XYZ file of C-alpha atoms in Angstrom:
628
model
C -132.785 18.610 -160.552
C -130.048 21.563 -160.737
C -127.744 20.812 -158.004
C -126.424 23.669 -155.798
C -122.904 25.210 -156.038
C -120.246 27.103 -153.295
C -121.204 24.410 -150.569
C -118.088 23.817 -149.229
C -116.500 27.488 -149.531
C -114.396 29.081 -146.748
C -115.699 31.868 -145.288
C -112.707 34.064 -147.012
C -113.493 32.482 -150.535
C -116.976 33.689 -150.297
C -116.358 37.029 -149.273
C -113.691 37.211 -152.217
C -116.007 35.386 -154.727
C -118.965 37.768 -153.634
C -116.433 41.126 -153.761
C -116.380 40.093 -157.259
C -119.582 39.286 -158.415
C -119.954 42.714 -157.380
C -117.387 43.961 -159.611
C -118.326 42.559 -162.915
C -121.935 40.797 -162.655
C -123.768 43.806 -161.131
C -121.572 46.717 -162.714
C -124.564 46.892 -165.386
C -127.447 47.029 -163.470
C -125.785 48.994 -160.815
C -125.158 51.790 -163.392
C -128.774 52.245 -164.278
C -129.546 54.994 -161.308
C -127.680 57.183 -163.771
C -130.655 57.383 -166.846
C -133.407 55.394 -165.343
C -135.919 57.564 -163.369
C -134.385 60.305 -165.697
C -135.727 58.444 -168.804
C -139.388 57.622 -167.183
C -139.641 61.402 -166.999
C -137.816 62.593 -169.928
C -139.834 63.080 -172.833
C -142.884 65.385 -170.613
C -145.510 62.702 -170.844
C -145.498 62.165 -167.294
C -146.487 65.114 -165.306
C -144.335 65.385 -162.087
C -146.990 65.059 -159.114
C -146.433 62.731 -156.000
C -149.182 60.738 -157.552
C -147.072 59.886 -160.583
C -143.541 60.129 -158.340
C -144.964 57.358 -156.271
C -146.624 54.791 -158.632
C -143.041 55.334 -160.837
C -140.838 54.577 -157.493
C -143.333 51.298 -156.761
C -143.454 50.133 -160.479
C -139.536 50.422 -160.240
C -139.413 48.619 -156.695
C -141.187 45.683 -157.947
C -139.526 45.505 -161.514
C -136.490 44.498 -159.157
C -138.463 42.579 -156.853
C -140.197 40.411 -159.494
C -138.013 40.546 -162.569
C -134.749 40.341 -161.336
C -135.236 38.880 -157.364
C -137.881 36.404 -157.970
C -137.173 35.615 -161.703
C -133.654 35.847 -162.051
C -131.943 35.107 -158.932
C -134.376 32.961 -157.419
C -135.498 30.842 -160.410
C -133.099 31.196 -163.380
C -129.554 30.663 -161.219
C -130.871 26.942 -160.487
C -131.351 26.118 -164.129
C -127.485 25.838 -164.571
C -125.886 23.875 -167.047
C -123.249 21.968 -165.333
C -122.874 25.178 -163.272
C -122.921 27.369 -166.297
C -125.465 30.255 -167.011
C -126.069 32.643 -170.098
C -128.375 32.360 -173.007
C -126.312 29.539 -174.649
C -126.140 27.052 -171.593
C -130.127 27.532 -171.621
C -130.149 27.153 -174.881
C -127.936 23.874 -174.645
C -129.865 22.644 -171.547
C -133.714 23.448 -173.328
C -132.390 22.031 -176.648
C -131.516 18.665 -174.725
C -134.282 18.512 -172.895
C -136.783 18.178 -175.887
C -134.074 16.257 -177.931
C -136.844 13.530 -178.759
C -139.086 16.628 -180.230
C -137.548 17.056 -183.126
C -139.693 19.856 -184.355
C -139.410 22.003 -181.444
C -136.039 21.515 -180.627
C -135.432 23.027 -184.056
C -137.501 26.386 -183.184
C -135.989 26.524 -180.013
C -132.689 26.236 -181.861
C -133.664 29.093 -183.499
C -135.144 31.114 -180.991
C -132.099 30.964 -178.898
C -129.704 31.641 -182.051
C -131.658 35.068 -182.287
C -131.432 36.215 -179.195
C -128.260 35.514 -178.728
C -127.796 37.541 -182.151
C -129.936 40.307 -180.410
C -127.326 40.263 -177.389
C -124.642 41.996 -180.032
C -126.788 44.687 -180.023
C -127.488 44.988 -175.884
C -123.347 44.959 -176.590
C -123.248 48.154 -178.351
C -126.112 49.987 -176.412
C -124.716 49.423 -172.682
C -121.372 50.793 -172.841
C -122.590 53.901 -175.117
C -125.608 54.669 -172.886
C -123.536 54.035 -169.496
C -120.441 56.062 -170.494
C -122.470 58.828 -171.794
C -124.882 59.220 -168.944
C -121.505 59.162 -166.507
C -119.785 62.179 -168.530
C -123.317 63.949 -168.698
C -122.442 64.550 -164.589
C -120.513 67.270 -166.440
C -123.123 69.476 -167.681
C -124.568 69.368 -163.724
C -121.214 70.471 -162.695
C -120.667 73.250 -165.283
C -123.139 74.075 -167.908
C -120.370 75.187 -170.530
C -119.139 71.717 -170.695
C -121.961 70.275 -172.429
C -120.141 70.615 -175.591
C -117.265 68.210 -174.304
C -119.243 65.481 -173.169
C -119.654 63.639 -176.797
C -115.870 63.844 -177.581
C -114.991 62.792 -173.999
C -117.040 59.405 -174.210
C -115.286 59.074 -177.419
C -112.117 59.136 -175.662
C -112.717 57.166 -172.560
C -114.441 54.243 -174.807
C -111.528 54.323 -177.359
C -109.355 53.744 -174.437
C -111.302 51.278 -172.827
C -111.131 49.102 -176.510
C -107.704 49.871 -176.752
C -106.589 47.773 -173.931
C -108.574 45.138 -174.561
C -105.620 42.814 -175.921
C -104.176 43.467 -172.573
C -106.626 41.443 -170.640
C -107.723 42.587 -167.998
C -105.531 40.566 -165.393
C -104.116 43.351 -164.093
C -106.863 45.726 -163.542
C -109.413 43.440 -162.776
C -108.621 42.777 -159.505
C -109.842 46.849 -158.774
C -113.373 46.305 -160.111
C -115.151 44.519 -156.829
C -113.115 47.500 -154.533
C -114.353 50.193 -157.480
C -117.739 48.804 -157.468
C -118.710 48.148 -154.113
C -117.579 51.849 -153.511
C -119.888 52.880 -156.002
C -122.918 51.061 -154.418
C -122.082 52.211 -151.496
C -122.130 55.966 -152.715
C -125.070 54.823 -154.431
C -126.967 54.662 -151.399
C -125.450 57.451 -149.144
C -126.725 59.826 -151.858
C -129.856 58.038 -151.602
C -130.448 57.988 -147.675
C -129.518 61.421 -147.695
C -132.734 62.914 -149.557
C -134.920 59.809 -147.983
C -133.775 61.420 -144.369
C -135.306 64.859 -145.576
C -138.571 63.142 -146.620
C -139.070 59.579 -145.549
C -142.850 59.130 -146.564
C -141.385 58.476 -149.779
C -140.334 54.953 -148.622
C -144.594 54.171 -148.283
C -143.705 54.092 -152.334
C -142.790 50.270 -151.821
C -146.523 49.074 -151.130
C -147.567 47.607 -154.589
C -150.876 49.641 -154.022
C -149.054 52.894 -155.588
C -148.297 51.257 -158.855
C -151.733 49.902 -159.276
C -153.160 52.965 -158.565
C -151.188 54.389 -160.757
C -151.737 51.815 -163.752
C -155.448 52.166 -163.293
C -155.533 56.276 -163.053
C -153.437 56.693 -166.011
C -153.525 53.263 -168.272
C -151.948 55.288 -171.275
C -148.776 56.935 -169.796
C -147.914 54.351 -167.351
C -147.878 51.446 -170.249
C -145.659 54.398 -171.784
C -143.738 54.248 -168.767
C -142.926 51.258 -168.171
C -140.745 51.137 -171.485
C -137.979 53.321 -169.248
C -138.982 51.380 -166.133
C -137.759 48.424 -166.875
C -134.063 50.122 -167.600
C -133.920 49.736 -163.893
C -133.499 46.022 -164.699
C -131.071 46.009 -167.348
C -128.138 43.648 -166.637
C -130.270 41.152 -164.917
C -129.380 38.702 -167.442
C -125.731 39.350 -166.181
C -126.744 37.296 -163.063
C -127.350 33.887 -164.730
C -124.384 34.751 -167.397
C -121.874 34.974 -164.969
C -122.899 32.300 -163.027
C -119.977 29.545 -163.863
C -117.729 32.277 -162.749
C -118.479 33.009 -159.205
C -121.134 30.518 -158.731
C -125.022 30.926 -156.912
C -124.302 31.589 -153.145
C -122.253 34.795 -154.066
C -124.397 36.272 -156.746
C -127.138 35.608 -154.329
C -125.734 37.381 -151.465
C -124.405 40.165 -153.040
C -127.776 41.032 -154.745
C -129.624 40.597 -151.117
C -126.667 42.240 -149.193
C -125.848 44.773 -151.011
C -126.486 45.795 -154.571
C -130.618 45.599 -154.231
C -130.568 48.030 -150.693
C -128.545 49.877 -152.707
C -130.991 50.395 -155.579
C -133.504 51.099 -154.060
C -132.218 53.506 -151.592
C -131.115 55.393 -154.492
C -133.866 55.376 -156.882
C -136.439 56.534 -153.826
C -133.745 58.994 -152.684
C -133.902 60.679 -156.019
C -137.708 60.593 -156.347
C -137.494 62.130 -152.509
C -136.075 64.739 -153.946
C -138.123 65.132 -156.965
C -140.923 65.519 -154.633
C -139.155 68.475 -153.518
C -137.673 70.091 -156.566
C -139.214 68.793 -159.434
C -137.213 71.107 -161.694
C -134.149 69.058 -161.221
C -135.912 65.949 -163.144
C -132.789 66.764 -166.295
C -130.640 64.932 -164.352
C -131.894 63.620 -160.716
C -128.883 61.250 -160.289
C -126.349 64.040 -160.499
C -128.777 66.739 -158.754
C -128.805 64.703 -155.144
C -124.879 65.835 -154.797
C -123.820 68.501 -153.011
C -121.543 71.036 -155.149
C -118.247 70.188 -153.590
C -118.957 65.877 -154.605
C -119.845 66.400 -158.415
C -116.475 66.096 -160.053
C -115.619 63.066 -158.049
C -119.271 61.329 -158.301
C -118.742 62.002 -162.446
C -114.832 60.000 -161.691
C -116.477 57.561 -160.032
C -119.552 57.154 -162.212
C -117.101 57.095 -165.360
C -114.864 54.293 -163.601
C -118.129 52.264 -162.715
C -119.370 52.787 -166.340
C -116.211 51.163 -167.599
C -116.282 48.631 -165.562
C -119.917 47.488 -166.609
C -118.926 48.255 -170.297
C -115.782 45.722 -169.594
C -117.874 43.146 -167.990
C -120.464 42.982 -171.834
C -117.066 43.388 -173.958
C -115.656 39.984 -172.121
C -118.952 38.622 -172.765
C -119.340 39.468 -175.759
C -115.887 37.791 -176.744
C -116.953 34.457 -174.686
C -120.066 34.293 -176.726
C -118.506 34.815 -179.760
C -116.334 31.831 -178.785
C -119.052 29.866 -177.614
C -121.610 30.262 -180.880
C -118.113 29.037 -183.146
C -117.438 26.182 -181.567
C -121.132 25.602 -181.767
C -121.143 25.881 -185.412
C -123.158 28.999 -186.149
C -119.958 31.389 -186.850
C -116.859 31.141 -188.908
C -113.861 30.645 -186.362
C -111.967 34.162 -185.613
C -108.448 34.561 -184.269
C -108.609 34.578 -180.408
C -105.647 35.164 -178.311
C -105.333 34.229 -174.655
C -104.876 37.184 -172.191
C -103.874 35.260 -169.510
C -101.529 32.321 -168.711
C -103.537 31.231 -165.994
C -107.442 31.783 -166.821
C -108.166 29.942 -170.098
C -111.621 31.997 -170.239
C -109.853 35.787 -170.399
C -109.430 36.020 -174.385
C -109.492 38.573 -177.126
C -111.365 38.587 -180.330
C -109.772 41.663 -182.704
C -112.201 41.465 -184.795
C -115.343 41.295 -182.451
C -113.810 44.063 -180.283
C -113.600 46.403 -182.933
C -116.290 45.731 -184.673
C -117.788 46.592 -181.615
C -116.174 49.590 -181.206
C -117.191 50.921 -184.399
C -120.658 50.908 -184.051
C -120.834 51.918 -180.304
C -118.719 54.806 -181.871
C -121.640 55.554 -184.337
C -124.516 55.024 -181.851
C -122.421 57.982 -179.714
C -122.111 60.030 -182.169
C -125.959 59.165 -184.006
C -127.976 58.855 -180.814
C -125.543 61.915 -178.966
C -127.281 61.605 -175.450
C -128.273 58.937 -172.795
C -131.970 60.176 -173.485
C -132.291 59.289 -176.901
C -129.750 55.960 -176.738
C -132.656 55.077 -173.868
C -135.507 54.528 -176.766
C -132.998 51.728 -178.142
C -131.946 50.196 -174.826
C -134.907 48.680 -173.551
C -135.923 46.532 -176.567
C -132.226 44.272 -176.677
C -133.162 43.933 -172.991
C -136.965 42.969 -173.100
C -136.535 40.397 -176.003
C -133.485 38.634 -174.293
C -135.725 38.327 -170.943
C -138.621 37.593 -172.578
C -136.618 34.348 -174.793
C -135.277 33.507 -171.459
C -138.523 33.036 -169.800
C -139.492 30.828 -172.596
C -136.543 28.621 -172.543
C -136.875 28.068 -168.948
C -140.719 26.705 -169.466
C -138.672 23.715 -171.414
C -136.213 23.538 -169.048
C -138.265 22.847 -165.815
C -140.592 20.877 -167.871
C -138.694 18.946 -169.593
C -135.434 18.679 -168.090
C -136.568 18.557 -164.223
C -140.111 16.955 -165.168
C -142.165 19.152 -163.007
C -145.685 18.704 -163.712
C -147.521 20.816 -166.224
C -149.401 22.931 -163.751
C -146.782 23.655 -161.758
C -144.245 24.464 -165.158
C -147.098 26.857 -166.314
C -147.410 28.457 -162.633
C -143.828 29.235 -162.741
C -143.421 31.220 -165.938
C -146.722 32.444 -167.107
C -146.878 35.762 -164.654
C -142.789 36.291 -165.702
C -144.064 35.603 -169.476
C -147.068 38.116 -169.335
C -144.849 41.186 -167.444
C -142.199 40.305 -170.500
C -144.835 41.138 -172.572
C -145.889 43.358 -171.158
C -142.585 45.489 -171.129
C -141.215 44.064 -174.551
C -144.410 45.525 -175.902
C -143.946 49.249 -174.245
C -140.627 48.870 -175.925
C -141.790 48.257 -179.285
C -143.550 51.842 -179.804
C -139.948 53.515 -179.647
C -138.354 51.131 -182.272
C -138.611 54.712 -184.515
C -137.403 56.467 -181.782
C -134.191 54.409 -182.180
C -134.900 50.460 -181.144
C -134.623 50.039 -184.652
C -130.955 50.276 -184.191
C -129.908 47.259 -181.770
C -132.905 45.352 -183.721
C -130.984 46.054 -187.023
C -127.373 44.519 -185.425
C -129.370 41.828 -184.462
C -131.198 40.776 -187.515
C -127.467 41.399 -189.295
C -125.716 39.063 -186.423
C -128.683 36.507 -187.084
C -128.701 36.409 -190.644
C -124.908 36.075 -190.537
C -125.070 33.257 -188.004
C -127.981 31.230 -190.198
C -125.977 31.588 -193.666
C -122.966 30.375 -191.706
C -124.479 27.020 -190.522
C -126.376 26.484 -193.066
C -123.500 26.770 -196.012
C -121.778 24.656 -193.480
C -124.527 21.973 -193.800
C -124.576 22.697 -197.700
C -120.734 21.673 -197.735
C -120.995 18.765 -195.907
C -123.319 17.461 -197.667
C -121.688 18.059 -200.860
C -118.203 16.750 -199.574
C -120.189 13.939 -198.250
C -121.456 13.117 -201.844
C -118.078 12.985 -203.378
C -116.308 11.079 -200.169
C -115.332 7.625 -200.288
C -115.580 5.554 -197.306
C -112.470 5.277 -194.910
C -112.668 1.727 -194.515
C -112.343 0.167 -197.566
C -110.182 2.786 -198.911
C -107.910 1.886 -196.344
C -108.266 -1.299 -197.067
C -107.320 -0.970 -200.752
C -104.403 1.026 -199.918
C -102.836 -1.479 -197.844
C -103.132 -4.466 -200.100
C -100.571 -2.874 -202.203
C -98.625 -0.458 -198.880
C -97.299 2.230 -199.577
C -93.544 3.179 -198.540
C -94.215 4.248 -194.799
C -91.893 6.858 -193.516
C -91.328 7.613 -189.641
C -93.612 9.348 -187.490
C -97.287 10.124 -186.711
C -99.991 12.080 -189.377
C -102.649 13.385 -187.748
C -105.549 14.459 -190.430
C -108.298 15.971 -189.383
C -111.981 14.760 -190.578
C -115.008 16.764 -190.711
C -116.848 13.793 -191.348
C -115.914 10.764 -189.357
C -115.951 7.887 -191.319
C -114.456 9.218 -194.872
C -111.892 9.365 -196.784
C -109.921 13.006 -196.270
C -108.999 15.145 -199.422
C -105.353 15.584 -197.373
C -104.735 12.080 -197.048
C -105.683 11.477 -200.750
C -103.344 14.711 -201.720
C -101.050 13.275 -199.844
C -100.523 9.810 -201.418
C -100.990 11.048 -204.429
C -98.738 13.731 -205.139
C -95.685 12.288 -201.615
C -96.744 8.526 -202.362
C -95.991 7.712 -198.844
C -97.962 6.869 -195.488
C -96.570 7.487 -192.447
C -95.965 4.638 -189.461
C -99.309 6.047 -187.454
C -102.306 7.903 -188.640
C -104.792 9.233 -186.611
C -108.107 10.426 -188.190
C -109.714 13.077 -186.015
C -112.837 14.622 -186.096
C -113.728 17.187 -183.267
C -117.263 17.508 -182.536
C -118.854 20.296 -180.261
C -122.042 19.055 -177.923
C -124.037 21.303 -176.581
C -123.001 21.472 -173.100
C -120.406 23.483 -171.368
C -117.929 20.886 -170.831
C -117.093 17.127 -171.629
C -115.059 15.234 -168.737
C -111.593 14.319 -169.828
C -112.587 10.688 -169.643
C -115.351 10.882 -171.760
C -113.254 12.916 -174.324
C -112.026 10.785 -176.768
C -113.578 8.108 -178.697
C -110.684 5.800 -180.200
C -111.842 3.132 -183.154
C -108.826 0.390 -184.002
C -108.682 0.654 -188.186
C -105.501 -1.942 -188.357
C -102.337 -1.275 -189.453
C -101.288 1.394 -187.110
C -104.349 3.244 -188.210
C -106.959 4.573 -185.763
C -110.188 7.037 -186.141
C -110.409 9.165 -183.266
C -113.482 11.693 -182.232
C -112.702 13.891 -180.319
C -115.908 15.582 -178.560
C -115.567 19.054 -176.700
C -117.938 21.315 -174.917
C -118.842 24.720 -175.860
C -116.649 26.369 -173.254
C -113.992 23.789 -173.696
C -110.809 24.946 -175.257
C -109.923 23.315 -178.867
C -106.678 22.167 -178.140
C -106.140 19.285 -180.147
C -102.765 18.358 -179.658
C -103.307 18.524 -175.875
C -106.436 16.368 -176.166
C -104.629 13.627 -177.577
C -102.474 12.568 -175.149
C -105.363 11.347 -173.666
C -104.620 8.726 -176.192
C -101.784 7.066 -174.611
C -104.747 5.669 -172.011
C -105.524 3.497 -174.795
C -102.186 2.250 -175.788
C -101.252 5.203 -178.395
C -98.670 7.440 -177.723
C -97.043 10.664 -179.867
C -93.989 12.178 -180.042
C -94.654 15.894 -180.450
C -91.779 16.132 -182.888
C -92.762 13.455 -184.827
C -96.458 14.166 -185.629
C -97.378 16.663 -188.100
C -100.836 17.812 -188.627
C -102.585 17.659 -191.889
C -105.453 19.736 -192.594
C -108.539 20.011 -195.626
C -108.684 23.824 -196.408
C -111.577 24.055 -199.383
C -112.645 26.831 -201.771
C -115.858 27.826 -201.760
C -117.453 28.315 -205.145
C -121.199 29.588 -205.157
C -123.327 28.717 -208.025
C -126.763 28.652 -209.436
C -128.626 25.743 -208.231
C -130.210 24.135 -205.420
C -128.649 25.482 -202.358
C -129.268 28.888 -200.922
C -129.908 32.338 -202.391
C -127.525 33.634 -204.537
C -126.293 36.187 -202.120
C -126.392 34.214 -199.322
C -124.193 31.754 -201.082
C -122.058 34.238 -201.825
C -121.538 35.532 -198.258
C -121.295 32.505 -196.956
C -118.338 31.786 -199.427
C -116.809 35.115 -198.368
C -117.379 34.216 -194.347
C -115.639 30.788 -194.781
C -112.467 32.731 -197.175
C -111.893 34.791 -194.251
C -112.909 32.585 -191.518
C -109.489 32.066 -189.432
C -107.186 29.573 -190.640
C -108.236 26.180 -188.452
C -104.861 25.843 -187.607
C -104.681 28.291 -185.079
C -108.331 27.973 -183.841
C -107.452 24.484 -183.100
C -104.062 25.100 -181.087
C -102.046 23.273 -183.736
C -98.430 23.877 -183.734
C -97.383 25.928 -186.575
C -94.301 24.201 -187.710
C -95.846 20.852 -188.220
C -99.212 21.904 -190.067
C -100.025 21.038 -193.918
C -102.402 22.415 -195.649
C -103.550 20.686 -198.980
C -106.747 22.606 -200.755
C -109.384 22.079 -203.117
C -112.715 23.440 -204.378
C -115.834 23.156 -203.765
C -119.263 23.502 -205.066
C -122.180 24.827 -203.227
């Protein structure tokens, strides 16, 4: 069974560890009172009676009381993966769990691959829509500025990817204070039209929604495609989980950020029940005159900081799927001395930035980026609702009944939503769907070709043993100091180590042969890191295994070796390293063009040098080509 986490915390560390959950796990969700009731009533389906004011408020009410209280931070947070969340640690724990399944590990595989593709896309939507419904406070506040408020996103999100290979070590300590102020204006603005009309809290009773449902089947299925934007970030919850842990997450949501919410989403349909005409923008509407330049500050800073929270996602995912073998490794750079997860990925981040830029200047308002927002969100919750069927099945061996009780109602209101979503994939869901499907085709090509190489490389290898074996019944000359080549495939012969004595006709006094192998879990023990084999003559193979959030750092890894009796001299080892050439051809493998782009991915895949923390002055590189 998952086991709990925080139990022994101070009462200061909770308070700080809950201050920041605030800051970066709920800055999503806790954005979405800018577009969300907007969005329900945006496109004039939806007449704007109390009828239709109320069932909206309740279906919203219970969207956060069933999707994200009772799904997400009741259930999901205990399915941790040695305390980590996110899509890939269910994916790792669901994966496990049905390891003996062969067949359905292998779809699950597959299903989680994709939706972890289709979580690029929920990358570029959330900081376009949240920036651009923050700077759309300006049109409230003047009318003449509408013309500003495109180019003005465009600066404040070129800024905010700018910084990026800054870290954000030294603003990040502002984003619990920043958010937490933001809730709480959140709900001031809220109380203050709920004061003025509090029958609109009677809005909570799950009667109104069903009422509403049944009167007007049609337009509230319609509806609840922009409902369920009142629930976007939820998956932030379980993400974010390894970093601040279950208690806080927990007690933020209850304490704070869900009061909040709600005070704010049935403050502004209190007011809608009093002046409908201000449905454009009901967020910005509740504020007095005088507060409307420093709510759109404030909404702008919030927006960031919710954008900033997916970007240093995005670049741990990125990270993660590498080491798990479905990308080409990418140059990543550490941000911080002291916090091994805070890194930067150039490339991600500005691929990113690129086509938020275009979905700014495309989509042009919060409205229209809405149609694309809720279909990212719907098929991540709905694949996470699957994977947590296998989980508790198979993983905490609940009985059947009681797995099926669990997830079936969360399944059928996934479906339910995913399916209001799908009508406005014209509209614009087409666009996160289409960075998805690129992401996932790029992701299968990758590990495929990778499996393609192998194989081929493992047709041509010759065995390490007797190779070895041959080589020392007539020794080389051996020269001073340790090699260290690494192995793909444990067991044979490298090309660098046959380069080597061919063309240097020496061996040096140690060799290590490593091969690093990713599991798929978030971290391997040090004790259980390395896996040393005796070859003779000063030889050894080593594995080295590694979790998915562990940090390839070989030569720090091996010094784990001199527990077993082997020790290096960091100035006498030198690294030698297998870099192949790629050549596609006409045959058995994959498509043509997907053999092709695969061959371009691994050309300009970062060199694995760097990716593995190798020092730079004692690498060699020794190449060859390759088949496919």
């Amino acid at each position: 069974m998952p086991h709990s986490s925080n139990a022994t915390l101070s009462g200061r560390q909770l308070a700080a560890l809950t201050l920041g959950a605030i800051g970066i796990v709920y800055g999503d969700i806790g954005t979405s009172p800018l577009y969300a009731l907007k969005e329900v009533f945006a496109h004039g389906h939806l007449a704007l009676t109390p009828t239709n004011i109320y069932g909206v408020l309740s279906l919203m009410f219970w969207t956060l009381t069933i999707v994200v209280t009772l799904k997400y931070v009741t259930l999901i947070l205990r399915a941790d993966n040695n305390g980590e969340g996110g899509l890939i640690a269910m994916l790792a724990l669901a994966s496990t769990a049905v390891k003996d399944h062969p067949n359905l590990r292998a779809k699950l595989l597959a299903i989680g691959i994709f939706g972890t593709a289709i979580f690029f896309g929920d990358g570029v939507i959330t900081p376009a829509i949240s920036v651009l419904s923050a700077v759309e406070g300006m049109e409230v506040a003047a009318p003449g500025l509408e013309r500003f408020i495109v180019p003005v996103t465009l600066i404040v999100l070129t800024i905010l990817f700018t910084v990026q290979k800054h870290g954000t070590g030294g603003i990040g300590k502002f984003f619990g204070p920043i958010t937490l102020a933001w809730f709480i204006v959140l709900a001031l603005l809220g109380a203050t039209h709920i004061v003025q009309n509090p029958a609109v809290l009677l809005a909570m009773s799950p009667h109104f929604a069903l009422e509403f449902i049944l009167l007007h089947p049609k337009l509230a299925y319609i509806a609840l495609g922009a409902v369920i934007l009142c629930a976007t970030g939820a998956e932030a919850l379980y993400a974010d989980m390894g970093h601040f842990g279950k208690r806080p997450i927990r007690l933020a949501w209850f304490g704070l950020v869900m009061p909040s919410l709600v005070l704010n989403y049935f403050g502004q349909g209190a007011m809608l029940l009093e002046h409908p005409e201000k449905v454009s923008n009901p967020f910005y509407e509740m504020a007095p005159q005088w507060a409307l330049y420093p709510l759109v500050g404030l909404a702008t800073c919030a927006t960031v900081i919710a954008s900033q929270a997916l970007i240093s996602a995005a670049f741990s995912v990125t990270k993660q799927v590498i080491q798990l073998g479905y990308l080409p490794r990418l140059r990543i750079l550490h941000t911080s001395e002291n916090e091994t997860g805070q890194i930067y990925i150039p490339f991600v981040n500005w691929a990113l930035f690129a086509c938020i830029v275009m979905a700014v200047i495309f989509f042009g308002s919060s409205t229209k980026l809405a149609a694309a927002y809720g279909i990212t969100v719907t098929i991540d919750m709905l694949i996470t609702t699957v994977m947590t069927f296998f989980v508790i099945r198979f993983a905490w061996k609940l009985s059947l009944p009681l797995c099926i009780m669990s997830t079936l109602s969360f399944l059928i209101i996934d479906v339910m939503f995913f399916s209001a979503n799908v009508i406005k994939v014209i509209d614009g869901g087409w666009f996160p769907l289409l960075i998805g499907a690129t992401m996932f085709s790029l992701m299968l090509t990758w590990k495929e070709g990778r499996h393609l190489l192998s194989e081929r490389l493992r047709s041509d290898a010759i065995d390490l043993h007797p190779f070895l074996d041959a080589v020392f019944s007539s020794p080389p000359t051996r020269v001073a100091g340790t090699a260290v080549f690494l192995n793909a495939d444990a067991g044979t012969t490298p090309n660098a180590l046959l380069h080597n004595l061919k063309h240097n006709k020496v061996l040096h006094t140690q060799n290590l042969f490593v091969t690093v192998k990713s599991h798929e879990v978030p971290r391997i023990k040090p004790a259980d890191r390395i896996e040393l084999e005796n070859l003779g003559n000063n030889c050894w193979q080593v594995m080295l295994h590694l979790g998915f959030k562990d940090e390839p750092d070989v030569p720090e890894a091996l010094k784990l070796l001199k527990a077993h009796g082997v020790e290096l001299d960091d100035m006498e080892t030198s690294y030698f390293l297998s870099r192949d050439i790629v050549i596609p051809t006409i045959g058995s493998g994959m498509m043509p063009w997907r053999e092709k782009l695969f061959a371009g991915m691994h050309r300009n895949a970062a060199g694995a040098a760097d990716f593995l923390s190798l020092p730079a002055n004692r690498v060699v590189e020794l190449g060859s080509k390759v088949e496919i």
